[in-house]
Amino acid sequence: FPVGSHGIVGYMINIFSVFSDWGLVVLRLVFAAIFIAHGWPKIKNLKGTGEWMASIGIKPGVFWATVVGLTETFGAALIALGLGVQFLAIAFVIDMIVAMSWRIRSGHKLVGGYEIDLLLLTVALFLVVNGGGLYSLDHYWNLI
């Protein structure tokens, strides 16, 4: 192994950088799958989701249930395709900040409470900053 100034570990880690664009595809797909799994039930039951949102102080409930359900379902599907990634990721940042704020105000702790929200917020922030990457429709259509 050629060993540079970073030693053999630095060299080996650099080898994996050739997969960074594929890693971003996987990140987008998993992120999207999680949100689609949570958004679709909201769309299927807008009335119930709206009533719950209103009960926790997010009013008008049905309006916000529709916004969140559509964003989480169809926005996530577009992120999976790599279309409008940075713009849509901003919506997910807001979504996760609201969700985390509610959990924290409700007394939830990090573990067993808002750790997944925090992780999804972090991924959304990463997508805002980095976009969809090489294997995205944004890149293919020169939208970024």
PDB file of C-alpha atoms in Angstrom:
ATOM      1  CA  PHE A   1       0.000   0.000   0.000  1.00  0.00           C
ATOM      2  CA  PRO A   2       1.312   3.434  -0.787  1.00  0.00           C
ATOM      3  CA  VAL A   3       1.311   5.286   2.490  1.00  0.00           C
ATOM      4  CA  GLY A   4       0.951   9.044   2.376  1.00  0.00           C
ATOM      5  CA  SER A   5       1.024  11.653   5.093  1.00  0.00           C
ATOM      6  CA  HIS A   6      -2.185  10.227   6.592  1.00  0.00           C
ATOM      7  CA  GLY A   7      -0.842   6.712   6.978  1.00  0.00           C
ATOM      8  CA  ILE A   8      -2.440   3.514   5.760  1.00  0.00           C
ATOM      9  CA  VAL A   9      -5.827   4.265   7.375  1.00  0.00           C
ATOM     10  CA  GLY A  10      -6.120   7.588   5.533  1.00  0.00           C
ATOM     11  CA  TYR A  11      -5.256   5.836   2.292  1.00  0.00           C
ATOM     12  CA  MET A  12      -7.846   3.107   2.811  1.00  0.00           C
ATOM     13  CA  ILE A  13     -10.582   5.589   3.732  1.00  0.00           C
ATOM     14  CA  ASN A  14      -9.823   7.606   0.591  1.00  0.00           C
ATOM     15  CA  ILE A  15     -10.411   4.446  -1.458  1.00  0.00           C
ATOM     16  CA  PHE A  16     -14.048   4.479  -0.301  1.00  0.00           C
ATOM     17  CA  SER A  17     -14.597   8.037  -1.511  1.00  0.00           C
ATOM     18  CA  VAL A  18     -15.248   6.678  -5.012  1.00  0.00           C
ATOM     19  CA  PHE A  19     -18.552   5.391  -3.616  1.00  0.00           C
ATOM     20  CA  SER A  20     -19.651   8.710  -2.079  1.00  0.00           C
ATOM     21  CA  ASP A  21     -22.185   9.446  -4.816  1.00  0.00           C
ATOM     22  CA  TRP A  22     -23.705   5.998  -4.411  1.00  0.00           C
ATOM     23  CA  GLY A  23     -23.789   6.543  -0.661  1.00  0.00           C
ATOM     24  CA  LEU A  24     -25.837   9.683  -1.267  1.00  0.00           C
ATOM     25  CA  VAL A  25     -28.288   7.674  -3.392  1.00  0.00           C
ATOM     26  CA  VAL A  26     -28.718   5.183  -0.557  1.00  0.00           C
ATOM     27  CA  LEU A  27     -29.156   8.019   1.945  1.00  0.00           C
ATOM     28  CA  ARG A  28     -31.843   9.646  -0.238  1.00  0.00           C
ATOM     29  CA  LEU A  29     -33.676   6.340  -0.748  1.00  0.00           C
ATOM     30  CA  VAL A  30     -33.732   5.413   2.942  1.00  0.00           C
ATOM     31  CA  PHE A  31     -34.716   8.955   3.958  1.00  0.00           C
ATOM     32  CA  ALA A  32     -37.537   8.889   1.395  1.00  0.00           C
ATOM     33  CA  ALA A  33     -38.740   5.426   2.424  1.00  0.00           C
ATOM     34  CA  ILE A  34     -39.039   6.508   6.057  1.00  0.00           C
ATOM     35  CA  PHE A  35     -41.021   9.624   5.174  1.00  0.00           C
ATOM     36  CA  ILE A  36     -43.271   7.881   2.653  1.00  0.00           C
ATOM     37  CA  ALA A  37     -44.047   5.253   5.305  1.00  0.00           C
ATOM     38  CA  HIS A  38     -45.090   8.041   7.695  1.00  0.00           C
ATOM     39  CA  GLY A  39     -46.701  10.391   5.158  1.00  0.00           C
ATOM     40  CA  TRP A  40     -48.987   7.974   3.328  1.00  0.00           C
ATOM     41  CA  PRO A  41     -51.060   7.112   6.436  1.00  0.00           C
ATOM     42  CA  LYS A  42     -51.513  10.848   7.041  1.00  0.00           C
ATOM     43  CA  ILE A  43     -52.941  11.271   3.535  1.00  0.00           C
ATOM     44  CA  LYS A  44     -55.172   8.221   3.900  1.00  0.00           C
ATOM     45  CA  ASN A  45     -56.631   9.629   7.116  1.00  0.00           C
ATOM     46  CA  LEU A  46     -56.470  13.407   6.737  1.00  0.00           C
ATOM     47  CA  LYS A  47     -59.436  13.952   9.044  1.00  0.00           C
ATOM     48  CA  GLY A  48     -57.947  11.902  11.884  1.00  0.00           C
ATOM     49  CA  THR A  49     -54.467  13.326  11.397  1.00  0.00           C
ATOM     50  CA  GLY A  50     -55.926  16.835  11.283  1.00  0.00           C
ATOM     51  CA  GLU A  51     -57.866  16.264  14.496  1.00  0.00           C
ATOM     52  CA  TRP A  52     -54.731  14.992  16.233  1.00  0.00           C
ATOM     53  CA  MET A  53     -52.659  17.934  14.980  1.00  0.00           C
ATOM     54  CA  ALA A  54     -55.302  20.393  16.182  1.00  0.00           C
ATOM     55  CA  SER A  55     -55.365  18.638  19.575  1.00  0.00           C
ATOM     56  CA  ILE A  56     -51.637  19.291  20.047  1.00  0.00           C
ATOM     57  CA  GLY A  57     -51.956  22.916  18.978  1.00  0.00           C
ATOM     58  CA  ILE A  58     -51.112  22.759  15.278  1.00  0.00           C
ATOM     59  CA  LYS A  59     -54.056  24.586  13.737  1.00  0.00           C
ATOM     60  CA  PRO A  60     -55.828  24.462  11.392  1.00  0.00           C
ATOM     61  CA  GLY A  61     -55.265  20.728  11.768  1.00  0.00           C
ATOM     62  CA  VAL A  62     -56.605  19.428   8.460  1.00  0.00           C
ATOM     63  CA  PHE A  63     -54.664  22.072   6.516  1.00  0.00           C
ATOM     64  CA  TRP A  64     -51.379  21.167   8.202  1.00  0.00           C
ATOM     65  CA  ALA A  65     -52.126  17.440   7.991  1.00  0.00           C
ATOM     66  CA  THR A  66     -52.513  17.895   4.229  1.00  0.00           C
ATOM     67  CA  VAL A  67     -49.301  19.922   3.907  1.00  0.00           C
ATOM     68  CA  VAL A  68     -47.290  17.476   6.007  1.00  0.00           C
ATOM     69  CA  GLY A  69     -48.839  14.372   4.417  1.00  0.00           C
ATOM     70  CA  LEU A  70     -48.184  15.604   0.877  1.00  0.00           C
ATOM     71  CA  THR A  71     -44.670  16.759   1.736  1.00  0.00           C
ATOM     72  CA  GLU A  72     -43.754  13.531   3.496  1.00  0.00           C
ATOM     73  CA  THR A  73     -45.207  11.336   0.746  1.00  0.00           C
ATOM     74  CA  PHE A  74     -44.664  13.090  -2.560  1.00  0.00           C
ATOM     75  CA  GLY A  75     -41.797  15.351  -1.482  1.00  0.00           C
ATOM     76  CA  ALA A  76     -39.955  12.290  -0.236  1.00  0.00           C
ATOM     77  CA  ALA A  77     -40.626  10.465  -3.515  1.00  0.00           C
ATOM     78  CA  LEU A  78     -39.080  13.397  -5.396  1.00  0.00           C
ATOM     79  CA  ILE A  79     -36.063  13.332  -3.070  1.00  0.00           C
ATOM     80  CA  ALA A  80     -35.665   9.612  -3.844  1.00  0.00           C
ATOM     81  CA  LEU A  81     -35.504  10.550  -7.531  1.00  0.00           C
ATOM     82  CA  GLY A  82     -33.161  13.416  -6.762  1.00  0.00           C
ATOM     83  CA  LEU A  83     -35.500  16.132  -8.007  1.00  0.00           C
ATOM     84  CA  GLY A  84     -35.689  19.425  -6.094  1.00  0.00           C
ATOM     85  CA  VAL A  85     -33.630  17.909  -3.294  1.00  0.00           C
ATOM     86  CA  GLN A  86     -32.294  21.073  -1.671  1.00  0.00           C
ATOM     87  CA  PHE A  87     -35.605  22.934  -1.822  1.00  0.00           C
ATOM     88  CA  LEU A  88     -37.618  19.957  -0.517  1.00  0.00           C
ATOM     89  CA  ALA A  89     -35.049  19.197   2.180  1.00  0.00           C
ATOM     90  CA  ILE A  90     -35.745  22.652   3.649  1.00  0.00           C
ATOM     91  CA  ALA A  91     -39.376  21.582   4.110  1.00  0.00           C
ATOM     92  CA  PHE A  92     -38.196  18.441   5.894  1.00  0.00           C
ATOM     93  CA  VAL A  93     -35.928  20.508   8.154  1.00  0.00           C
ATOM     94  CA  ILE A  94     -38.978  22.528   9.192  1.00  0.00           C
ATOM     95  CA  ASP A  95     -41.041  19.344   9.582  1.00  0.00           C
ATOM     96  CA  MET A  96     -38.454  17.792  11.892  1.00  0.00           C
ATOM     97  CA  ILE A  97     -37.934  20.963  13.925  1.00  0.00           C
ATOM     98  CA  VAL A  98     -41.687  21.113  14.590  1.00  0.00           C
ATOM     99  CA  ALA A  99     -41.829  17.387  15.436  1.00  0.00           C
ATOM    100  CA  MET A 100     -38.822  17.594  17.757  1.00  0.00           C
ATOM    101  CA  SER A 101     -40.126  20.737  19.432  1.00  0.00           C
ATOM    102  CA  TRP A 102     -43.431  19.035  20.167  1.00  0.00           C
ATOM    103  CA  ARG A 103     -41.689  15.942  21.571  1.00  0.00           C
ATOM    104  CA  ILE A 104     -39.368  18.014  23.766  1.00  0.00           C
ATOM    105  CA  ARG A 105     -42.252  20.183  25.050  1.00  0.00           C
ATOM    106  CA  SER A 106     -44.198  16.985  25.760  1.00  0.00           C
ATOM    107  CA  GLY A 107     -41.399  15.777  28.025  1.00  0.00           C
ATOM    108  CA  HIS A 108     -39.826  13.230  25.713  1.00  0.00           C
ATOM    109  CA  LYS A 109     -36.147  12.599  26.240  1.00  0.00           C
ATOM    110  CA  LEU A 110     -33.522  11.920  23.590  1.00  0.00           C
ATOM    111  CA  VAL A 111     -33.573   8.118  23.980  1.00  0.00           C
ATOM    112  CA  GLY A 112     -36.985   6.683  23.234  1.00  0.00           C
ATOM    113  CA  GLY A 113     -38.209  10.140  22.325  1.00  0.00           C
ATOM    114  CA  TYR A 114     -36.785  12.397  19.678  1.00  0.00           C
ATOM    115  CA  GLU A 115     -33.573  10.676  18.596  1.00  0.00           C
ATOM    116  CA  ILE A 116     -35.013   9.562  15.244  1.00  0.00           C
ATOM    117  CA  ASP A 117     -36.363  13.069  14.627  1.00  0.00           C
ATOM    118  CA  LEU A 118     -32.900  14.452  15.353  1.00  0.00           C
ATOM    119  CA  LEU A 119     -31.297  11.996  12.945  1.00  0.00           C
ATOM    120  CA  LEU A 120     -33.823  12.817  10.198  1.00  0.00           C
ATOM    121  CA  LEU A 121     -33.287  16.534  10.833  1.00  0.00           C
ATOM    122  CA  THR A 122     -29.554  16.008  10.408  1.00  0.00           C
ATOM    123  CA  VAL A 123     -30.028  14.095   7.146  1.00  0.00           C
ATOM    124  CA  ALA A 124     -32.360  16.824   5.860  1.00  0.00           C
ATOM    125  CA  LEU A 125     -29.753  19.474   6.718  1.00  0.00           C
ATOM    126  CA  PHE A 126     -27.115  17.411   4.920  1.00  0.00           C
ATOM    127  CA  LEU A 127     -29.342  17.284   1.818  1.00  0.00           C
ATOM    128  CA  VAL A 128     -29.951  21.045   1.978  1.00  0.00           C
ATOM    129  CA  VAL A 129     -26.209  21.670   1.965  1.00  0.00           C
ATOM    130  CA  ASN A 130     -25.124  18.931  -0.462  1.00  0.00           C
ATOM    131  CA  GLY A 131     -28.084  18.425  -2.774  1.00  0.00           C
ATOM    132  CA  GLY A 132     -28.944  15.143  -4.463  1.00  0.00           C
ATOM    133  CA  GLY A 133     -25.501  14.377  -5.799  1.00  0.00           C
ATOM    134  CA  LEU A 134     -24.252  13.003  -9.099  1.00  0.00           C
ATOM    135  CA  TYR A 135     -26.968  10.355  -9.451  1.00  0.00           C
ATOM    136  CA  SER A 136     -29.961  12.659  -9.188  1.00  0.00           C
ATOM    137  CA  LEU A 137     -32.393  14.201 -11.643  1.00  0.00           C
ATOM    138  CA  ASP A 138     -31.258  17.612 -10.427  1.00  0.00           C
ATOM    139  CA  HIS A 139     -27.744  16.813 -11.646  1.00  0.00           C
ATOM    140  CA  TYR A 140     -28.902  15.043 -14.806  1.00  0.00           C
ATOM    141  CA  TRP A 141     -31.067  17.994 -15.865  1.00  0.00           C
ATOM    142  CA  ASN A 142     -28.439  20.511 -14.710  1.00  0.00           C
ATOM    143  CA  LEU A 143     -30.815  21.982 -12.157  1.00  0.00           C
ATOM    144  CA  ILE A 144     -28.076  22.421  -9.573  1.00  0.00           C
TER     145      ILE A 144
END
